[in-house]
Coordinates of C-alpha atoms in Angstrom, one line a residue:
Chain K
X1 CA -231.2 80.0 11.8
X2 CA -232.7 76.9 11.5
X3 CA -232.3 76.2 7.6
X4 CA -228.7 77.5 7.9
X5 CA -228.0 74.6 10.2
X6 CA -229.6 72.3 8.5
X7 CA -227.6 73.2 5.2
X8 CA -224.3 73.6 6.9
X9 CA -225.9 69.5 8.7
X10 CA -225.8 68.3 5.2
X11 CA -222.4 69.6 3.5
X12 CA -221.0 68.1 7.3
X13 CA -222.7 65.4 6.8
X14 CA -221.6 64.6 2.7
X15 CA -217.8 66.2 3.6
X16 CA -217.7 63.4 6.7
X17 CA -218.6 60.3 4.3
X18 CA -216.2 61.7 1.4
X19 CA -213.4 61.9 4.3
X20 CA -213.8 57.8 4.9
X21 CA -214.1 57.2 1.5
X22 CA -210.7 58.4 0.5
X23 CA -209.3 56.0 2.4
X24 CA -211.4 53.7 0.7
X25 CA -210.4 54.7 -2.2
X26 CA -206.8 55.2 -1.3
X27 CA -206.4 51.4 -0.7
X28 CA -208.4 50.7 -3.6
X29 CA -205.3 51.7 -5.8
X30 CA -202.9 50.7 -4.1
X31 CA -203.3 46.8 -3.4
X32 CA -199.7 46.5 -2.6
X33 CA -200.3 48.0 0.8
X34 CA -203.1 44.9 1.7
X35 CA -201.5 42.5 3.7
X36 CA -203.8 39.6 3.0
X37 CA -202.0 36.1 2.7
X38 CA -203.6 33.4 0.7
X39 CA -203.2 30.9 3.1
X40 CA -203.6 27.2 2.0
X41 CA -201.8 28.2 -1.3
X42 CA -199.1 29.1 0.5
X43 CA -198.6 26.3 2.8
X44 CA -195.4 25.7 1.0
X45 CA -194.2 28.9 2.2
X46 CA -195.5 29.7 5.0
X47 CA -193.3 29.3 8.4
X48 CA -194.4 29.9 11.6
X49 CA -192.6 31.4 14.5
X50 CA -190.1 29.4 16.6
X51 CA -191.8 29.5 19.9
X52 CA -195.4 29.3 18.4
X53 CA -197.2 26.1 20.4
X54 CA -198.6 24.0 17.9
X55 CA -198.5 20.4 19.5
X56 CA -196.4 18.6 21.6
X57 CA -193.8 16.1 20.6
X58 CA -191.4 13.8 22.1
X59 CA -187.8 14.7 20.4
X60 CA -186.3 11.4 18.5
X61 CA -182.6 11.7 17.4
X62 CA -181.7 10.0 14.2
X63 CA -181.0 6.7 15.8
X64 CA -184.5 6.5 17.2
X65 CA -183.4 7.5 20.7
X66 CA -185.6 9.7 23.2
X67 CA -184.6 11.4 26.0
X68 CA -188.0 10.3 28.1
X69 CA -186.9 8.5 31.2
X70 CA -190.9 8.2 32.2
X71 CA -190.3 10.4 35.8
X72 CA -194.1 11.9 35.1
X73 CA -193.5 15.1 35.7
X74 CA -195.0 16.5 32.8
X75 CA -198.0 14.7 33.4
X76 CA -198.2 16.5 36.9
X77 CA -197.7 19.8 35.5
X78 CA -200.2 19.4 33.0
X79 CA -203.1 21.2 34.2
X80 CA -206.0 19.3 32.1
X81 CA -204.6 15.9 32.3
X82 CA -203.8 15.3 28.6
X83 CA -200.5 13.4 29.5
X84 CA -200.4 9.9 30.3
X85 CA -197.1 8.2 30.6
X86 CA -197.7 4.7 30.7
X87 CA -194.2 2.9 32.0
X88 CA -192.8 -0.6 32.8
X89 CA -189.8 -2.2 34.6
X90 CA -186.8 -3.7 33.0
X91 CA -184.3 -5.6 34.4
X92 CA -180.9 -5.0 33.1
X93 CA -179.3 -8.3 31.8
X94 CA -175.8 -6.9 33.0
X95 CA -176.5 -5.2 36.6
X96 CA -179.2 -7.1 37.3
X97 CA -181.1 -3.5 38.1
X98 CA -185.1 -2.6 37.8
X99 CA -184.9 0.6 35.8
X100 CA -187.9 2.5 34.9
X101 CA -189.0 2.8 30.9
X102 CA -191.8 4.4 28.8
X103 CA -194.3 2.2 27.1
X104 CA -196.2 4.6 26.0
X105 CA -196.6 8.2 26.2
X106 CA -199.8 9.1 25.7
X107 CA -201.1 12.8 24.3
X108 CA -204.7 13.7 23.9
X109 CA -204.3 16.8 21.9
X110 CA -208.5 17.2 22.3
X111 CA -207.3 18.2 25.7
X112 CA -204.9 20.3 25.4
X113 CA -204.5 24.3 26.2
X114 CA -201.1 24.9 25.0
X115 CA -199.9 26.6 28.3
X116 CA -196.1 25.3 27.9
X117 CA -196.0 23.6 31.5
X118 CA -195.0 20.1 30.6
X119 CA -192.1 21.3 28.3
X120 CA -190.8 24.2 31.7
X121 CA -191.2 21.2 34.2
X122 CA -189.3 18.2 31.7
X123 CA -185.9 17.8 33.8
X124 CA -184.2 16.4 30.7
X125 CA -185.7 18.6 27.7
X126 CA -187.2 15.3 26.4
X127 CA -190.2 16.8 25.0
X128 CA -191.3 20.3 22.9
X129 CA -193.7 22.3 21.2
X130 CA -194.0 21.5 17.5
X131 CA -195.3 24.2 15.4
X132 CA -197.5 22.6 13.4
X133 CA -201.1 23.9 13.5
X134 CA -203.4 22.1 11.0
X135 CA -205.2 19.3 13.4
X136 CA -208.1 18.9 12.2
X137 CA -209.3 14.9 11.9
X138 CA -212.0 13.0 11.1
X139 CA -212.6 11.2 13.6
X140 CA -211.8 12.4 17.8
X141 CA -209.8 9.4 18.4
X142 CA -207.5 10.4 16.0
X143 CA -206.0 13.4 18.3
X144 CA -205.2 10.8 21.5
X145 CA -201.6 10.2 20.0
X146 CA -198.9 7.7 21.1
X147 CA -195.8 10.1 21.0
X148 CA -192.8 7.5 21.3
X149 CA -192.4 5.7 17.9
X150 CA -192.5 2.3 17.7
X151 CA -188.9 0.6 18.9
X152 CA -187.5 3.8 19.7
X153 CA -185.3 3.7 23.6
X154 CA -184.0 6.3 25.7
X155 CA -180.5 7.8 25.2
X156 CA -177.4 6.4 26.9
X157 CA -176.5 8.4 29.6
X158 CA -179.8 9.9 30.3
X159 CA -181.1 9.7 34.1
Chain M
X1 CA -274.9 47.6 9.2
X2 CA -271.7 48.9 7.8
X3 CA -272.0 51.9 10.8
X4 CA -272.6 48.9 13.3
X5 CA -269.4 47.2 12.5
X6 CA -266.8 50.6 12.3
X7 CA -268.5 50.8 15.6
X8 CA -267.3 47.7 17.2
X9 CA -263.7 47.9 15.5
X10 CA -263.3 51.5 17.5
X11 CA -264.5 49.6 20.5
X12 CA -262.4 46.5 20.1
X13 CA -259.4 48.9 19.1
X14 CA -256.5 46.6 20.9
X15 CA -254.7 48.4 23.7
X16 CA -251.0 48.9 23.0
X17 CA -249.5 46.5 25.9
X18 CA -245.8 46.0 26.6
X19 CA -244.2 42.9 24.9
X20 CA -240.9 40.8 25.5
X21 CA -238.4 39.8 22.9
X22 CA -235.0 37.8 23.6
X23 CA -231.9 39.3 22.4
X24 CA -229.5 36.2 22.0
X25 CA -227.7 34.0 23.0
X26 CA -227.4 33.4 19.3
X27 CA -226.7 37.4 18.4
X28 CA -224.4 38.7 16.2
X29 CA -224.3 41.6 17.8
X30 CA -223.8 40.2 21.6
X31 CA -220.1 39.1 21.1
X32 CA -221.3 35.6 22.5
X33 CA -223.5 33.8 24.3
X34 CA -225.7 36.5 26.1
X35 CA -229.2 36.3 26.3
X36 CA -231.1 40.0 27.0
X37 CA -234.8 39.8 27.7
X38 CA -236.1 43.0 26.3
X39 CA -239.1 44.6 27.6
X40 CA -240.6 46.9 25.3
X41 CA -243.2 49.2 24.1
X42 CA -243.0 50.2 20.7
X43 CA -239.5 50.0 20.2
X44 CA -238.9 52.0 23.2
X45 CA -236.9 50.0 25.7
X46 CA -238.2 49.6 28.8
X47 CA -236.2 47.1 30.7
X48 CA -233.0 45.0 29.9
X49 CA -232.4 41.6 31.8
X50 CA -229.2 40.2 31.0
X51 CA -229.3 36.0 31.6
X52 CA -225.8 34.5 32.1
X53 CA -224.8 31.1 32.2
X54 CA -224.3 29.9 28.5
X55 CA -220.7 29.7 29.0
X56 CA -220.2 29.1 32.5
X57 CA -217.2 26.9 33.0
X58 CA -216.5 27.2 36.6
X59 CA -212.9 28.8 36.4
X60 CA -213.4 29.5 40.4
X61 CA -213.8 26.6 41.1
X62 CA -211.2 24.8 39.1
X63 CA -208.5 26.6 40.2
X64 CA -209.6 25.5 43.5
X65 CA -207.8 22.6 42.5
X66 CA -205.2 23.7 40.6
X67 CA -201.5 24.6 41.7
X68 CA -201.0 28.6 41.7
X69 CA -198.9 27.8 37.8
X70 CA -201.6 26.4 36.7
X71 CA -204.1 29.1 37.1
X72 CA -202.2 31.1 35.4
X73 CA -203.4 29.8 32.2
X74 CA -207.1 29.4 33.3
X75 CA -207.0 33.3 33.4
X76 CA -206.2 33.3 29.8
X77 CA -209.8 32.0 29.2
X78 CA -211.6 34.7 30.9
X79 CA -211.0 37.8 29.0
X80 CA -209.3 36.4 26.1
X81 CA -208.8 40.0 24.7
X82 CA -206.8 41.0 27.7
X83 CA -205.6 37.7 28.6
X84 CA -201.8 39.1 29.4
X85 CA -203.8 41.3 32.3
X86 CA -205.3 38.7 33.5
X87 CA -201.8 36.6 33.8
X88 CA -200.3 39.3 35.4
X89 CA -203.1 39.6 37.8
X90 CA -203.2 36.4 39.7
X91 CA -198.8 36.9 39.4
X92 CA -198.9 39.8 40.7
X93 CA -201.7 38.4 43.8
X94 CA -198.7 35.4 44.9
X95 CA -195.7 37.1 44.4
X96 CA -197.7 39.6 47.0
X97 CA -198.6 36.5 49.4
X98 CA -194.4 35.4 49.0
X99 CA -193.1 38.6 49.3
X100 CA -191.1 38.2 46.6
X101 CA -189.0 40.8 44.9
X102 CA -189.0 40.3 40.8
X103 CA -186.3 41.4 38.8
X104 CA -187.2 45.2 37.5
X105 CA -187.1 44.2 33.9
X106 CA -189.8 41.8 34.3
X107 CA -191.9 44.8 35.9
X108 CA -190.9 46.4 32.6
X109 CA -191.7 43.9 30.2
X110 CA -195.3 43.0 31.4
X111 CA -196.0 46.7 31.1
X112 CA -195.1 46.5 27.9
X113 CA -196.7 43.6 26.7
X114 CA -199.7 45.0 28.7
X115 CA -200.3 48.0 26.9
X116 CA -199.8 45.6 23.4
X117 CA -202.3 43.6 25.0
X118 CA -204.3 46.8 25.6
X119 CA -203.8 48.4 22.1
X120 CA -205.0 45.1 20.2
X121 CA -208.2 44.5 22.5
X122 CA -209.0 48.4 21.5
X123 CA -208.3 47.5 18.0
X124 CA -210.7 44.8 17.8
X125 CA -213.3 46.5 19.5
X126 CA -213.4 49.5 17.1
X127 CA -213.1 47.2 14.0
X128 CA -216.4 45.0 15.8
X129 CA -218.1 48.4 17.2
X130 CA -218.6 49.8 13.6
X131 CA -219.4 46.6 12.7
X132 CA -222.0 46.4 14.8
X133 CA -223.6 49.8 13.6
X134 CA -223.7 48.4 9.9
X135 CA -220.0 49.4 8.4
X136 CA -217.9 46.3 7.9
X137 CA -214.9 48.4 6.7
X138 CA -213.5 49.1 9.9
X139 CA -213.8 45.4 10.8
X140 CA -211.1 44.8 8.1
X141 CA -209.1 48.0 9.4
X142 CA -208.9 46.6 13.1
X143 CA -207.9 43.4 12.2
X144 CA -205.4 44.4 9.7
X145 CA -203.4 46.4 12.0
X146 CA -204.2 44.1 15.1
X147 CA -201.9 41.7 13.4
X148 CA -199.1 43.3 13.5
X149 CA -199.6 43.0 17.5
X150 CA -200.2 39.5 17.3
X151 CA -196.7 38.8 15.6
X152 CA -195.1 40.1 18.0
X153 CA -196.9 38.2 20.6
X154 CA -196.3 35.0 18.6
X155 CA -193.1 35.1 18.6
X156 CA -191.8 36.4 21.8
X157 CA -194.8 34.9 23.9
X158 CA -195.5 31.9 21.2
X159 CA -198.9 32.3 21.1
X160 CA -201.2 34.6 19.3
X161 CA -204.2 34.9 21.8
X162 CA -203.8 33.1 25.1
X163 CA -200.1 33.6 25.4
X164 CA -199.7 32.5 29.2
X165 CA -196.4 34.7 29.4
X166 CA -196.4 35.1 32.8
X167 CA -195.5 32.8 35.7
X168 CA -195.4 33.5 39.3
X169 CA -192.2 35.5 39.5
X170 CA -191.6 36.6 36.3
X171 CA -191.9 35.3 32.9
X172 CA -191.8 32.1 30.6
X173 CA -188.9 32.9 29.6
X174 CA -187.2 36.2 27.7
X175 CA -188.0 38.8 25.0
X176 CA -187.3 37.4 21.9
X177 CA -184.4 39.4 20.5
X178 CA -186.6 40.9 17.5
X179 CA -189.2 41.7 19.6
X180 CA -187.8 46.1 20.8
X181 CA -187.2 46.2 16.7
X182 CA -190.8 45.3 15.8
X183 CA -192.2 46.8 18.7
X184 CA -191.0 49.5 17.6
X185 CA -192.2 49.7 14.0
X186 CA -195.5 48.7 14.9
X187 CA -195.8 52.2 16.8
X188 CA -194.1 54.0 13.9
X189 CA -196.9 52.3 11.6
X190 CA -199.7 52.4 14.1
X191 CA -198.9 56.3 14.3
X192 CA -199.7 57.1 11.0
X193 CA -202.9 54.4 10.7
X194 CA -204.8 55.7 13.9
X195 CA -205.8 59.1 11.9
X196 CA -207.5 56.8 9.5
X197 CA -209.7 55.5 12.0
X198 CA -210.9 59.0 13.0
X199 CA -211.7 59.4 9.0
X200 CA -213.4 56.2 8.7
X201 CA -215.5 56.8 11.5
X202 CA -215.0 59.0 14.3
X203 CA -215.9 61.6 12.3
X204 CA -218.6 60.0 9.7
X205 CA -221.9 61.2 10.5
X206 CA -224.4 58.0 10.4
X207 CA -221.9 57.1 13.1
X208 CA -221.7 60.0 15.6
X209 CA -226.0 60.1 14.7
X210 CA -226.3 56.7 16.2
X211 CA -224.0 57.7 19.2
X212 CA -224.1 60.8 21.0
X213 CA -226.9 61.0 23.4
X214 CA -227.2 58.0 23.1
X215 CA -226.8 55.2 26.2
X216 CA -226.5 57.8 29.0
X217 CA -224.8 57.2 32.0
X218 CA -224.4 59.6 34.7
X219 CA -221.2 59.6 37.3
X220 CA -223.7 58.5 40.1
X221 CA -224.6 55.6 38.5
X222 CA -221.3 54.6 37.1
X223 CA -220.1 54.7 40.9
X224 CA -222.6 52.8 42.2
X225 CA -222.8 49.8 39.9
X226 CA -218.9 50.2 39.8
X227 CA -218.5 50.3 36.1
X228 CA -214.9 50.7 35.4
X229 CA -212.4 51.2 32.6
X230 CA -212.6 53.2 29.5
X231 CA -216.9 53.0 30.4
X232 CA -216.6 54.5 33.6
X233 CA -214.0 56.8 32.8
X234 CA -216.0 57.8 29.8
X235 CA -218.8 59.2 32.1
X236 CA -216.2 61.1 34.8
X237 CA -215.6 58.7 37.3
X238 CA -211.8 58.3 37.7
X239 CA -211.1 54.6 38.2
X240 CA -207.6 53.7 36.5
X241 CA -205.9 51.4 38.9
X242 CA -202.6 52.4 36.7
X243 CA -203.0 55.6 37.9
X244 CA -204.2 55.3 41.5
X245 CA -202.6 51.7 42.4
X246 CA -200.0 51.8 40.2
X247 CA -198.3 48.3 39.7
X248 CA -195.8 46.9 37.5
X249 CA -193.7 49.7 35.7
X250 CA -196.2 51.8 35.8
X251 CA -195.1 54.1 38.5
X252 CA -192.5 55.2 36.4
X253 CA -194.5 56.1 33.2
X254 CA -195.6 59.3 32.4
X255 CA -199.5 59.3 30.9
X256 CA -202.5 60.9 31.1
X257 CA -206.2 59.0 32.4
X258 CA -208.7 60.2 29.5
X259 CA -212.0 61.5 31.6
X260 CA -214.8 62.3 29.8
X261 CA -217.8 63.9 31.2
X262 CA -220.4 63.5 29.2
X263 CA -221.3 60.0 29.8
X264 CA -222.9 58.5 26.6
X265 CA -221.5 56.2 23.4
X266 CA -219.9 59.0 21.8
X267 CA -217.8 59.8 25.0
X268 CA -216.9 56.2 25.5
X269 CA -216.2 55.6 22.2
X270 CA -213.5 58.5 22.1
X271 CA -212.3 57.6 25.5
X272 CA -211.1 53.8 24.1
X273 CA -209.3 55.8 21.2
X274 CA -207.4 58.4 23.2
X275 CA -206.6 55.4 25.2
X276 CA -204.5 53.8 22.5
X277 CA -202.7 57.3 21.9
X278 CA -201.5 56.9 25.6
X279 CA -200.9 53.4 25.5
X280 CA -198.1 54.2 22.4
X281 CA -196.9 56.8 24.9
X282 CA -196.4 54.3 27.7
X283 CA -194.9 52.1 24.8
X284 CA -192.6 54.2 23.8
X285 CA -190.8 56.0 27.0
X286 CA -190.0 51.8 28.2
X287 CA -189.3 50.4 25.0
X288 CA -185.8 51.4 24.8
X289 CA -185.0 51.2 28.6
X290 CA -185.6 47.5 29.2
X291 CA -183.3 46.8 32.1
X292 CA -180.8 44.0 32.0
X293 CA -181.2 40.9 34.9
X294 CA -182.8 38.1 34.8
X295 CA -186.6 37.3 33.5
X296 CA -187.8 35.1 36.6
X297 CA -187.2 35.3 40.1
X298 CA -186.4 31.9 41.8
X299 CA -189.4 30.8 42.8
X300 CA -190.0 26.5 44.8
X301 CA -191.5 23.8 42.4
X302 CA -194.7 23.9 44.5
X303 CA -195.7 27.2 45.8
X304 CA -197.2 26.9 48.7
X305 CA -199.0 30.4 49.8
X306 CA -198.9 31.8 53.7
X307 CA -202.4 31.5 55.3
X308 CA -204.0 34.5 54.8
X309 CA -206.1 36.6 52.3
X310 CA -204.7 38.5 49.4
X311 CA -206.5 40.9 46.8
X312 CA -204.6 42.2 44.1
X313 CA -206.2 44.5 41.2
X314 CA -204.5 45.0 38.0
X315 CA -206.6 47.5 34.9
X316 CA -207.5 45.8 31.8
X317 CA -208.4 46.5 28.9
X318 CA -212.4 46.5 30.1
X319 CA -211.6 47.8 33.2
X320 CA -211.0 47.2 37.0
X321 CA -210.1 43.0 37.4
X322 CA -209.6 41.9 40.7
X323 CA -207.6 38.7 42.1
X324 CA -209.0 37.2 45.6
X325 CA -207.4 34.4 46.8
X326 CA -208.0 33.0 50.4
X327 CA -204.9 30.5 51.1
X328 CA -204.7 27.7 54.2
X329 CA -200.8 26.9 53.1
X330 CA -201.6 24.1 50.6
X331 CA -200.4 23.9 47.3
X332 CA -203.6 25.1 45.9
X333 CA -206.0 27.9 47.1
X334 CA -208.8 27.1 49.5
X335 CA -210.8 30.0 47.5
X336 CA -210.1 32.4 44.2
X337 CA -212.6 35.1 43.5
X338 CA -212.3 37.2 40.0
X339 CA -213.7 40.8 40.2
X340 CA -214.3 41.1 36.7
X341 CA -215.2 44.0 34.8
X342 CA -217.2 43.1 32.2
X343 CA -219.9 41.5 34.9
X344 CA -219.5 44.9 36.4
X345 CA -220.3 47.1 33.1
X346 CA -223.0 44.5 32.2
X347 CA -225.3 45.3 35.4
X348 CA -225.6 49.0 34.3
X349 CA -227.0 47.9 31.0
X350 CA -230.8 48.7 32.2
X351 CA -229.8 51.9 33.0
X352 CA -228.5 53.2 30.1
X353 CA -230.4 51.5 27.5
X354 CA -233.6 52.5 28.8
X355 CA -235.8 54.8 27.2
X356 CA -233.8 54.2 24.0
X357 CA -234.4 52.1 21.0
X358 CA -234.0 48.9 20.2
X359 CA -231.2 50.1 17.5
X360 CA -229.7 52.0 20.2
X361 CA -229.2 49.3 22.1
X362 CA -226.5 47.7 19.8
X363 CA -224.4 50.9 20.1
X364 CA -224.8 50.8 23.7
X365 CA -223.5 47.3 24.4
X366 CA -220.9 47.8 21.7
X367 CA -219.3 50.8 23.8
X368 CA -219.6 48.9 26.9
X369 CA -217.2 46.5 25.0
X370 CA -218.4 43.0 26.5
X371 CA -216.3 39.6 26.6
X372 CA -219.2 37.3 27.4
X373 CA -216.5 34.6 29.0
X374 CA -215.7 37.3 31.2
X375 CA -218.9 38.1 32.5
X376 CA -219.9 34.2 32.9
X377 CA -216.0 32.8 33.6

């Protein structure tokens, strides 16, 4: 009784580990079903998704116009403070009316979660996720970016 | 003289005495930061005490601050294997507290994307859990079919691990229009893969060696240190909220809760992989019914919940995760409590690993399927 089950233990035992290694084996021939990518060779190539959150960025048009008009609600929404909106006051030449501007909009990627609340709460779609992914840096203070470019202004018609 | 000193060596023979070693926090086989202070004799297990706190970051109490759309993501960070559970839980806790009706193919889509969430967390764990007990084959086998999942997640939720889908009253915004076509040949696919885990190494006999018998935990003691999910299920205590509570769409599904009896790895190991059997089920009988309407309820800018207490309990992929929040009508809640079940599963650790070795205890914690963030939030 005893030696009979510790026989029919080992041809289990050797039938269970030939069992995992045909499927071993079954990959092993067929390298067309692996689904690995080889990724920074194919950087060219590769495209993310539409809605994947990479970073966020402030939308420029061709003419250097944003559609920021500096109302802070982003920065409200975020939940880990890593907007600052930094605005002044202009006086309009023609009207002779205070209107609020952006300065600078500040972006601390370090800080960031990705959650997509500052892009829902934007009343005038000024900002979006990019889907750009690589951010490594050097050095930290590299990922606190000014999003506005230099001499860009908000769109006409945008309140 | 040589007689004199055999003598004294019988006399000074040392006396076996129990010993501590610490397990973690830097442990491959922890999953994270967990620290286990091992008292043994031998290599016979005597004790287990778990030390928490490497990765405390005070979720609690930050959300204490927070607006109710902000916790949402917080939740993400918890257990980031189930994180769409998680979402869904604290939703599911204010649109209690506002009464508010959500459109029925929200209900439908967060069950959906729960029992993705669901599928890939038990992926992952079977690729780490033989991992763990020395075969690094199934490691590349989880993953590889995991990331089918997480396409599906990236582009409909646009994330591939904390997605923050859900908002209070419904979702971000709405299915992306590929996502019932790849859902759909993900299960095809998934169908014909899950065999091949059960040849790899359901079946392999190092494996079922290391874990039947092994990590015993009786019905009693699963009930009395509340050790839910696939665990506690795995040892016959029958604790699905989907089943009991059911929530979402799941009212309207038609699965089975996989009990177990006999209460040791082996059983919770094959309760987590009959689990993703039921999941496809669930999967499949809402897939192609996804009602029309709208993906969000109107919700204000600032919700503002009525005083009052509200407990809402949602199952994840670990288990039973409960949502407490105590509101006084502010824009933030006065106090949030998780319930979460790894912290749960972790107490009965001592338990089930005594008596065993210290091998053993690997397998045990492995089938327990810790998130350390969870246990520490």
């Amino acid at each position: 009784m005893g030696l009979k089950k510790y026989i029919s233990d080992i041809f289990y035992g050797v039938k269970s580990l030939i069992t995992g290694m045909k499927v071993t084996g079954h990959y092993f021939v067929r390298p067309k079903e692996i689904i690995t990518q080889q990724y920074p060779e194919n950087r060219e190539s590769l495209k993310m998704f539409d809605r994947f959150r990479g970073e966020v960025v402030l939308i420029h048009d061709e003419n250097n116009m944003h559609k920021c008009t500096g109302c802070s609600a982003c920065e409200l929404a975020c939940p880990n403070g890593s907007i600052e909106i930094i605005s002044d006051k202009v006086i309009d030449p023609e009207t002779g009316k205070s209107t609020k501007v952006i300065d600078k909009f500040v972006y601390h990627l370090s800080m960031c979660t990705f959650c997509n609340l500052c892009i829902l709460s934007c009343p005038t779609d000024a900002i979006k996720m990019a889907q750009n992914f690589e951010h490594s840096v050097f050095d930290r203070s590299e990922l606190t970016k000014v999003l506005n470019k230099p001499g860009s202004k908000i769109m006409p018609g945008i309140r | 003289m040589i007689n004199e000193e055999a003598n004294t060596a019988v006399e000074n023979k040392p006396e076996t005495q129990e010993y501590f070693i610490n397990m973690g926090p830097q442990h491959p086989s922890t999953h994270g930061v967990l620290r286990l202070m091992l008292t043994l004799d031998g290599e016979i297990i005597k004790k287990v005490e778990p030390h928490l706190g490497f990765i405390h970051r005070s979720i609690e109490k930050m959300c204490e601050k927070d607006s109710y759309q902000q916790i949402v993501h917080l939740t993400d960070r918890m257990d980031y294997l189930s994180c769409h559970m998680n979402n869904e839980a604290v939703c599911l806790c204010v649109e209690q507290g506002l009464q508010l009706e959500i459109p029925e193919r929200v209900k439908v889509i967060r069950t959906i994307i729960s029992e993705l969430t669901r599928l890939s967390s038990h992926q992952l764990w079977w690729g780490v859990m033989g991992m763990d007990l020395g075969a690094i084959t199934t490691f590349l086998y989880g993953f590889r079919d995991r990331e089918m999942i997480t396409d599906i997640f990236e582009e409909t939720c646009g994330a591939r691990l904390t997605m923050n889908y859900n908002v209070p009253g419904g979702l971000m915004f709405d299915i992306h229009p590929n996502f019932q076509k790849r859902t759909k040949d993900f299960i095809t696919y998934f169908k014909k893969k899950l065999p091949e885990y059960d040849d790899l190494l359901s079946n392999n006999v190092i494996f079922t060696e290391r874990t039947k018998g092994i990590g015993m935990l009786s019905k009693e003691d699963a009930i009395s240190y509340g050790v839910t999910g696939p665990s506690g299920r795995a040892s016959g205590f029958s604790c699905d909220v989907r089943k009991h509570f059911p929530y979402s769409a799941y009212d309207r599904v038609d699965f089975r809760e996989i009990i177990y009896t006999e209460g040791d790895c082996y059983a919770r190991y094959r309760a987590r992989i009959d689990e993703m059997h039921e999941s496809m089920k669930i999967i499949e009988q809402l897939i192609d019914n996804i009602p029309e309407g709208d993906y969000k309820a109107k919700t204000k800018a600032v919700i503002k919940l009525p005083e009052g207490e509200y407990y809402q309990r949602v199952e994840t992929a670990r288990g039973e995760l409960g949502v407490y929040v105590v509101s006084d009508n502010k824009k933030s809640p006065y106090r949030l409590k998780f319930r979460s079940p790894g912290f749960s599963n972790l107490s009965a650790l001592n338990i089930m690993a005594k008596g065993d070795k210290i091998a053993d205890l690997v397998a045990t914690m492995s089938t327990l399927d810790l998130v350390i963030p969870d246990i520490d939030r």
